[in-house]
C-alpha cells in the first residue's frame, strides 16, 4: 500500500487502532482519511510518509492526546501542541518534507522559524495568526504555499519566495499589514484570490513572472493593489535584476542568488545605477557587500534586516543613504561615510548593535532622525567640519558612547539627540551651539566659544566631577554665566591647540583630525591630534 485515499476511513467512529508495518511503502494519507474516527487512539505513521492531507486526523483521540511541543508524523511536521513560551524560535528538523496544514496556527509567541532544504510544501493555514512572526525564509524546493498559510501574520515584514514555488494559495498572506515588499519569482504561475488582500503596506512589487501584474489592480490576489511601484525588470546581470525608468535612470531592484559575499556589478551596460528601495531587504545570508563607484545612491531599506551583514564598502560616488537603508544590520561592525555624501537618512543605521566605529569624511551636512539610534557598541564620535544639522533622536540609546567631538559648524540639534547616552565621559564643542548630553558620567567638557554657551542643567555629580576647559581670556565670563558657574572646576586652554602632551607608545587611543584611529603609534609624527576628545599637540619622546 502506497497511499490511503480521500475520506478512506472517515467517520469510522468505533475504529480504535490501525497498524501500518514499519517497512511500509506508504507515502501519502489523503484529506479527511481518518476524520472523526473518535475512538482512534493508536496509530504509528512510518518515516516513508511524505504527505498528510488536510484534516486527515481531525476529531481523533490520537490527535487530541499528542504530547505538547513540536510533533512529527513521518516526514511531516504535523503540528505544534500546547502553550508556546514567549519569543519562541523553532528549528525544523532535517528530513522534513511537508509542513502540515495549521501546524502552527494561532502560535502567537512564535517569532522565527528555520525551515530546512527538502521541504516541498507549506500547508493550508500553516502559520495563520502567528502574530509575532517577523520574517521567514522559505527554502528552495518548496513548490506550493497553501491557502491562508500566513494569514494575519501581522508582524511579518518580509518574505522571500524561492524560484521553486509555482503556486500561492488564496488568502496566503491575507492581512499581513507589515509586509512592505515582495518579489514574485519567474516560476510562479498562479496566485490565489485575496492572497495579498489587506496588505496595506505592500508598496513595492518586483514581478519576475509571466503574470500580468498592474499597479492598483485586484487581480492575482491583490498583490499590487496597494503598490506605489510595480517593477518588471528589463534585464539581469548574473543574479542581479535591473530596470530602467522613463527618465533613463537604472536601478538594481533585486538579487536572486545564494552568495554570502557580494561584489555588485561594476556598471549597468556601461552606465551608473542606483540601488533601489528594498533591493536586498532581509537577505539574511549576506555577510559582505562591495559597492562599486558607479552606484550613486543607496535606496531606503535597501539592506535593512540583513542580520549577518558584517562589512560593507561604500564608495565616494554614493551621494546619499536612504531612510532605514541598513536598519537592524546587527552584525555590521564599522562604516566609513565617504567623501561627497551629503545626507544620511532617517534610521539609516538604527539598531546596528555591533557598530563600533563610524568614520565621517568631509562633505556630510545632515544626519537624519534616529540615524544611529540604539547603536549600543558605538564608543567615539568625531563629527566632520561640513556637518550642520543632527536630527531628532539621531543617537538615542547609544549606551556605549563615551567620547564626542562636535565640529564647528553644527548649528541645529534636534530633540533628544543623545537620549539614553548615559556613558558619555568626554565632550568637545567647537561650535556656538551647546548640545544636550544627559550623562552623569561626564568628566571633561572642552569649549571653543569665548562667549558662554547657553545650555541645559547638568546632573549634580557632573558639576562636582567634571573639568570645563574654556578659551584663554574667557574664564571670568564662564564663572559668571548661568549653569557654568555651578561647576567646581573651570580651566583655560589655548584654543589653537597649543597643548603639549608627551606619550609612551601604545598607552593612548589617538585619532587624527579626519577621525581615523591612529594604530601605528610607534611611528607617530608630532602634530595636532584628538586624544580623549581633546584637540592636542603631540610630541613624541
XYZ file of C-alpha atoms in Angstrom:
541
model
C 0.000 0.000 0.000
C 1.451 3.344 -1.056
C -1.464 5.643 -0.291
C -4.601 5.930 1.826
C -7.169 7.884 -0.132
C -9.525 10.785 0.392
C -12.043 10.118 3.229
C -10.978 6.457 3.252
C -11.987 5.855 6.907
C -13.989 8.967 7.616
C -16.492 8.643 10.481
C -15.427 5.102 11.418
C -16.223 6.062 14.976
C -15.575 2.659 16.569
C -12.156 2.205 14.977
C -9.619 2.146 17.843
C -6.306 1.352 16.162
C -4.663 0.884 12.805
C -1.393 -0.904 12.127
C 0.968 0.175 9.354
C 4.070 -2.012 9.044
C 7.414 -0.372 9.853
C 8.760 -1.321 6.428
C 5.660 0.078 4.731
C 5.830 1.771 1.320
C 3.084 4.166 2.377
C 3.884 7.740 1.233
C 0.590 9.646 1.424
C -2.523 9.877 3.576
C -5.371 11.737 1.877
C -7.603 14.580 3.015
C -10.082 13.544 5.760
C -8.711 9.990 5.653
C -9.437 9.354 9.370
C -11.618 12.385 10.035
C -13.928 11.968 13.083
C -12.606 8.490 13.901
C -13.254 9.460 17.504
C -12.087 6.207 19.096
C -8.801 6.039 17.171
C -6.161 6.163 19.912
C -3.251 4.322 18.331
C -1.516 4.798 15.012
C 2.160 4.773 14.081
C 2.957 6.722 10.943
C 6.085 5.369 9.243
C 9.018 7.506 8.066
C 8.048 6.759 4.487
C 5.049 9.124 4.718
C 5.833 12.422 2.991
C 2.325 13.840 2.677
C -0.675 14.043 5.003
C -3.814 15.687 3.636
C -5.877 18.343 5.323
C -7.955 17.309 8.351
C -6.712 13.724 7.950
C -6.780 13.115 11.723
C -9.083 15.869 12.932
C -11.529 14.637 15.541
C -9.497 11.575 16.527
C -8.452 10.707 20.081
C -4.889 10.166 18.770
C -4.712 13.770 17.589
C -6.110 15.116 20.867
C -3.697 13.137 23.068
C -0.444 14.038 21.331
C 2.307 15.352 23.658
C 2.984 19.083 23.920
C 5.589 20.631 21.647
C 6.514 20.052 18.022
C 5.019 16.799 16.715
C 6.346 14.997 13.659
C 4.488 12.267 11.787
C 6.621 10.501 9.221
C 8.464 13.221 7.326
C 5.688 15.707 8.047
C 5.909 18.462 10.646
C 2.461 17.694 11.889
C 1.644 20.346 14.477
C 2.684 22.346 17.499
C 0.604 21.353 20.521
C 0.317 23.077 23.861
C 1.126 26.575 25.102
C 4.111 28.057 23.352
C 6.597 30.047 25.519
C 7.137 33.720 24.735
C 9.595 34.619 21.967
C 9.903 31.074 20.681
C 12.227 30.208 17.809
C 11.925 26.797 16.162
C 14.364 24.811 14.033
C 12.538 22.310 11.830
C 14.408 19.000 11.827
C 16.306 17.835 8.772
C 14.439 15.329 6.622
C 11.087 17.096 6.918
C 9.375 17.459 3.547
C 5.951 18.886 4.448
C 4.628 21.406 6.954
C 1.125 20.199 7.682
C -1.942 22.384 7.479
C -2.497 24.505 10.628
C 0.808 23.208 12.062
C 1.467 26.495 13.887
C -1.918 28.147 13.537
C -2.535 30.536 16.430
C 1.005 30.269 17.833
C 1.175 33.969 18.701
C 4.516 33.621 20.526
C 6.390 32.222 17.511
C 8.952 34.831 16.450
C 11.108 32.907 13.977
C 11.392 29.527 12.331
C 14.125 27.888 10.267
C 12.898 25.572 7.532
C 15.493 23.174 6.089
C 16.165 22.270 2.496
C 13.975 19.362 1.438
C 10.612 20.808 2.458
C 8.414 20.880 -0.643
C 5.101 22.264 0.605
C 3.669 24.570 3.249
C 0.140 23.518 4.108
C -3.069 25.493 4.371
C -3.148 27.824 7.416
C 0.283 26.536 8.484
C 1.235 29.845 10.129
C -2.131 31.552 10.330
C -2.416 34.042 13.222
C 1.292 33.835 14.122
C 1.152 37.486 15.099
C 4.753 37.726 16.398
C 6.399 36.172 13.340
C 8.505 38.926 11.733
C 10.289 37.074 8.940
C 10.709 33.626 7.474
C 12.954 32.150 4.825
C 11.333 29.566 2.593
C 13.978 27.239 1.140
C 14.462 26.303 -2.483
C 12.430 23.186 -3.234
C 9.119 24.414 -1.849
C 6.674 24.282 -4.744
C 3.465 25.482 -3.091
C 2.337 27.870 -0.375
C -1.063 26.788 0.882
C -4.318 28.673 1.345
C -4.172 31.084 4.309
C -0.636 29.862 5.041
C 0.411 33.221 6.554
C -2.964 34.866 7.029
C -2.993 37.521 9.771
C 0.751 37.323 10.423
C 0.533 40.989 11.327
C 4.233 41.432 12.215
C 5.589 39.808 9.061
C 7.730 42.461 7.367
C 9.330 40.388 4.639
C 9.289 37.013 2.977
C 11.493 35.640 0.237
C 9.621 33.358 -2.161
C 12.047 30.916 -3.812
C 12.180 30.249 -7.527
C 10.813 26.739 -6.996
C 7.345 27.985 -5.928
C 4.731 27.608 -8.654
C 1.545 28.425 -6.732
C 0.491 30.746 -3.906
C -2.878 29.793 -2.397
C -5.870 32.002 -1.744
C -5.627 34.220 1.363
C -1.986 33.097 1.699
C -0.799 36.474 3.054
C -4.179 37.991 3.839
C -3.879 40.980 6.204
C -0.104 40.816 6.594
C -0.184 44.533 7.262
C 3.539 44.954 7.917
C 4.634 43.369 4.642
C 6.302 46.124 2.609
C 7.904 44.429 -0.374
C 7.504 41.200 -2.336
C 9.281 39.627 -5.280
C 7.233 37.219 -7.403
C 9.711 34.783 -8.961
C 9.645 33.567 -12.533
C 8.377 30.128 -11.506
C 5.029 31.365 -10.114
C 2.124 30.584 -12.432
C -0.821 31.253 -10.120
C -1.712 33.458 -7.141
C -4.999 32.665 -5.416
C -7.843 35.072 -4.738
C -7.207 37.595 -1.950
C -3.710 36.183 -1.372
C -2.383 39.678 -0.541
C -5.638 41.444 0.292
C -5.311 43.654 3.378
C -1.533 44.011 2.969
C -1.890 47.768 3.190
C 1.874 48.432 3.495
C 2.815 46.363 0.439
C 4.093 49.255 -1.634
C 6.733 47.556 -3.784
C 6.278 44.527 -6.034
C 9.032 43.076 -8.201
C 7.470 40.837 -10.850
C 9.804 38.290 -12.412
C 6.945 36.028 -13.512
C 4.895 35.973 -16.705
C 1.806 37.113 -14.798
C 0.449 40.495 -15.849
C 0.580 42.453 -12.602
C -0.653 46.052 -12.676
C -0.409 48.731 -10.002
C -3.757 49.208 -8.218
C -5.287 46.035 -9.646
C -7.148 43.431 -7.579
C -6.121 40.641 -9.938
C -3.586 37.999 -8.912
C -4.631 38.080 -5.301
C -4.453 41.876 -4.841
C -0.634 41.628 -4.910
C -0.261 45.115 -6.446
C -3.468 46.688 -5.161
C -1.635 48.903 -2.642
C 1.572 49.245 -4.622
C 3.326 52.537 -5.213
C 5.648 50.777 -7.608
C 5.424 47.590 -9.675
C 8.759 46.697 -11.204
C 9.207 44.334 -14.093
C 12.981 44.050 -14.543
C 14.316 44.694 -18.012
C 17.493 42.706 -17.615
C 19.605 40.556 -15.330
C 23.355 40.511 -14.789
C 24.206 37.236 -13.104
C 21.537 37.159 -10.382
C 21.097 40.923 -10.131
C 17.913 42.313 -11.672
C 17.736 45.805 -13.189
C 15.127 48.068 -14.642
C 15.326 51.466 -16.326
C 12.879 54.288 -15.590
C 11.294 56.605 -18.112
C 13.961 59.144 -17.147
C 16.642 56.609 -18.210
C 17.793 56.034 -14.629
C 18.979 52.476 -13.994
C 18.024 50.655 -10.777
C 19.293 47.438 -9.241
C 15.996 46.116 -7.873
C 16.529 42.568 -6.621
C 19.041 39.788 -6.041
C 18.229 36.146 -6.563
C 21.476 34.356 -5.715
C 22.803 32.478 -2.705
C 26.246 34.054 -2.274
C 27.176 35.451 1.117
C 29.895 37.747 -0.257
C 28.540 40.138 -2.880
C 30.544 42.183 -5.359
C 27.843 44.227 -7.055
C 28.080 44.716 -10.851
C 30.609 47.366 -11.838
C 28.035 49.096 -14.005
C 24.856 48.540 -15.972
C 25.941 48.181 -19.590
C 28.477 50.926 -19.078
C 26.200 53.286 -17.098
C 25.907 54.254 -13.417
C 22.987 52.912 -11.420
C 21.088 53.252 -8.142
C 20.446 50.527 -5.564
C 16.651 50.576 -5.355
C 14.492 50.554 -2.249
C 14.286 47.111 -0.575
C 16.718 45.634 -3.136
C 18.435 43.376 -0.540
C 15.901 43.691 2.270
C 16.123 40.815 4.789
C 18.706 38.862 2.755
C 19.850 37.204 5.955
C 22.723 35.195 4.435
C 24.690 38.187 3.116
C 27.922 38.705 5.074
C 29.817 41.242 2.981
C 28.943 43.746 0.223
C 31.309 45.644 -2.035
C 29.542 48.552 -3.741
C 31.276 49.929 -6.866
C 31.997 53.572 -7.721
C 29.214 53.523 -10.304
C 26.470 53.474 -7.634
C 25.075 56.965 -6.990
C 22.506 56.271 -4.258
C 21.521 53.585 -1.756
C 17.724 53.474 -1.523
C 15.501 53.276 1.519
C 15.625 49.904 3.347
C 17.991 48.608 0.661
C 19.925 46.407 3.130
C 17.626 46.589 6.165
C 17.434 43.461 8.333
C 20.474 41.841 6.690
C 21.323 40.452 10.112
C 24.616 38.755 9.114
C 25.986 41.693 7.139
C 29.288 42.461 8.875
C 31.099 44.515 6.253
C 30.040 46.972 3.552
C 32.214 49.177 1.366
C 30.526 52.426 0.338
C 32.470 54.317 -2.382
C 32.775 58.080 -2.750
C 30.368 58.021 -5.708
C 27.422 57.422 -3.363
C 25.739 60.785 -2.710
C 23.057 59.703 -0.243
C 21.975 56.846 2.001
C 18.191 56.457 2.174
C 15.971 56.065 5.210
C 16.336 52.708 7.005
C 18.985 51.652 4.468
C 20.959 49.499 6.950
C 18.466 49.377 9.807
C 18.903 46.358 12.111
C 22.040 45.093 10.373
C 23.030 43.740 13.765
C 26.410 42.300 12.685
C 27.721 45.442 10.979
C 30.892 46.403 12.858
C 32.253 49.514 11.117
C 31.231 52.002 8.467
C 33.020 54.762 6.574
C 30.778 57.586 5.362
C 32.585 58.551 2.140
C 33.585 61.845 0.591
C 30.794 63.556 -1.392
C 27.923 62.135 0.638
C 25.649 64.947 1.792
C 22.804 63.230 3.657
C 22.446 60.234 5.953
C 18.761 59.297 6.010
C 16.480 58.701 8.969
C 17.064 55.378 10.756
C 19.694 54.516 8.149
C 21.848 52.646 10.723
C 19.357 52.372 13.592
C 19.595 49.158 15.568
C 23.082 48.261 14.266
C 24.019 46.991 17.709
C 27.537 45.801 16.739
C 28.519 49.062 15.052
C 31.635 50.157 16.969
C 33.168 52.614 14.508
C 31.764 55.355 12.267
C 34.186 57.461 10.248
C 32.740 60.597 8.661
C 34.576 62.029 5.680
C 34.197 65.750 4.960
C 31.002 66.578 2.994
C 28.229 65.191 5.193
C 25.864 68.069 6.012
C 22.866 66.354 7.621
C 22.355 63.327 9.850
C 18.692 62.302 9.833
C 16.298 61.462 12.654
C 17.215 58.251 14.543
C 20.030 57.672 12.038
C 22.227 55.810 14.565
C 19.673 55.114 17.298
C 20.468 52.112 19.511
C 23.964 51.575 18.096
C 24.985 50.335 21.522
C 28.599 49.449 20.622
C 29.482 52.920 19.335
C 32.105 54.458 21.673
C 33.529 57.512 19.870
C 32.023 60.156 17.588
C 34.067 62.731 15.708
C 31.848 64.872 13.508
C 33.193 66.434 10.294
C 33.501 70.189 9.826
C 30.928 70.006 6.999
C 28.136 68.853 9.328
C 25.490 71.495 10.057
C 22.469 69.611 11.451
C 21.733 66.496 13.524
C 18.136 65.214 13.551
C 15.802 64.145 16.349
C 16.997 61.167 18.425
C 19.834 60.620 15.944
C 21.985 58.814 18.548
C 19.286 57.875 21.042
C 20.116 54.752 23.027
C 23.835 54.675 22.111
C 24.577 53.447 25.600
C 28.264 52.673 24.949
C 29.142 56.173 23.715
C 31.965 57.760 25.758
C 33.659 60.436 23.651
C 32.118 63.060 21.335
C 33.781 65.823 19.341
C 31.259 68.331 17.983
C 32.564 70.231 14.965
C 32.395 73.983 14.492
C 29.501 74.378 12.044
C 26.747 72.365 13.740
C 24.037 74.930 14.390
C 20.923 72.737 14.656
C 20.316 69.865 17.053
C 17.006 68.008 17.033
C 15.187 66.889 20.147
C 16.576 64.109 22.359
C 19.583 63.598 20.065
C 21.573 61.805 22.780
C 18.806 60.475 24.999
C 19.969 57.312 26.730
C 23.673 58.022 26.052
C 24.412 57.552 29.749
C 28.091 56.618 29.484
C 29.475 59.792 27.851
C 32.587 60.983 29.685
C 34.286 63.473 27.359
C 32.801 66.248 25.187
C 34.470 68.768 22.920
C 32.277 71.515 21.441
C 33.923 73.645 18.750
C 30.762 75.463 17.640
C 28.495 78.097 19.125
C 25.544 75.826 19.978
C 25.729 73.580 23.038
C 24.225 70.094 22.587
C 22.403 68.357 25.423
C 24.019 65.097 26.519
C 22.174 63.713 29.582
C 25.048 61.702 31.063
C 26.027 61.957 34.715
C 29.437 60.409 33.979
C 30.873 63.442 32.165
C 34.366 64.303 33.455
C 35.627 66.673 30.746
C 33.956 69.409 28.652
C 36.100 71.423 26.251
C 34.505 74.570 24.775
C 35.925 76.698 21.963
C 33.491 79.609 22.261
C 34.800 82.633 24.219
C 31.147 83.579 24.849
C 29.461 81.265 27.394
C 27.131 78.878 25.593
C 23.508 78.532 26.612
C 22.944 75.055 27.987
C 20.572 72.869 29.925
C 21.320 71.913 33.509
C 23.698 69.013 34.214
C 23.444 66.361 36.901
C 24.836 67.474 40.292
C 27.686 64.967 40.167
C 28.802 66.409 36.807
C 29.189 69.868 38.389
C 31.357 68.269 41.045
C 33.414 65.810 38.968
C 33.849 67.406 35.552
C 36.504 69.854 34.430
C 35.359 72.532 31.967
C 38.049 73.837 29.598
C 37.373 77.285 28.094
C 39.391 79.545 25.764
C 42.047 81.787 27.250
C 40.587 85.091 28.408
C 37.045 83.769 28.939
C 37.370 82.230 32.396
C 35.653 85.070 34.266
C 32.739 85.136 31.817
C 32.090 81.409 32.309
C 32.390 81.706 36.115
C 29.608 84.316 35.946
C 27.349 82.569 33.425
C 24.211 80.588 34.244
C 24.788 76.846 34.628
C 28.554 77.116 34.027
C 29.043 78.901 37.345
C 27.871 75.704 39.086
C 30.955 73.745 38.014
C 33.610 73.296 40.653
C 36.492 73.319 38.176
C 36.883 75.556 35.109
C 40.259 75.982 33.410
C 41.540 77.985 30.473
C 43.298 76.479 27.457
C 44.759 77.744 24.190
C 42.054 77.102 21.533
C 44.675 76.960 18.797
C 45.585 73.566 20.204
C 48.911 74.531 21.748
C 48.777 71.981 24.498
C 51.795 69.752 24.926
C 51.434 66.031 25.581
C 54.264 63.511 25.715
C 53.180 59.902 25.313
C 54.537 56.456 25.935
C 53.829 54.453 22.795
C 50.682 52.385 22.899
C 49.190 53.928 26.046
C 46.618 56.259 24.457
C 43.779 55.986 21.930
C 44.546 58.641 19.313
C 42.606 59.945 16.282
C 43.816 62.231 13.525
C 41.810 65.298 12.520
C 39.908 63.266 9.894
C 38.565 60.947 12.583
C 40.797 57.982 11.718
C 42.178 55.983 14.623
C 45.982 56.007 14.727
C 47.198 52.436 15.148
C 50.931 52.848 14.447
C 51.870 54.945 17.483
C 55.498 53.827 17.306
C 55.999 55.911 14.161
C 53.638 58.707 15.155
C 54.749 62.097 13.896
C 54.379 65.192 16.031
C 51.297 67.247 15.257
C 47.699 68.018 16.187
C 45.524 65.018 17.139
C 42.370 64.140 19.091
C 43.128 62.453 22.426
C 40.265 61.679 24.805
C 38.058 64.067 22.857
C 40.509 66.997 23.138
C 42.477 68.648 20.377
C 46.142 68.483 21.392
C 49.681 68.797 20.043
C 51.610 65.566 20.490
C 55.400 65.486 20.822
C 56.941 62.028 20.779
C 59.832 61.164 23.066
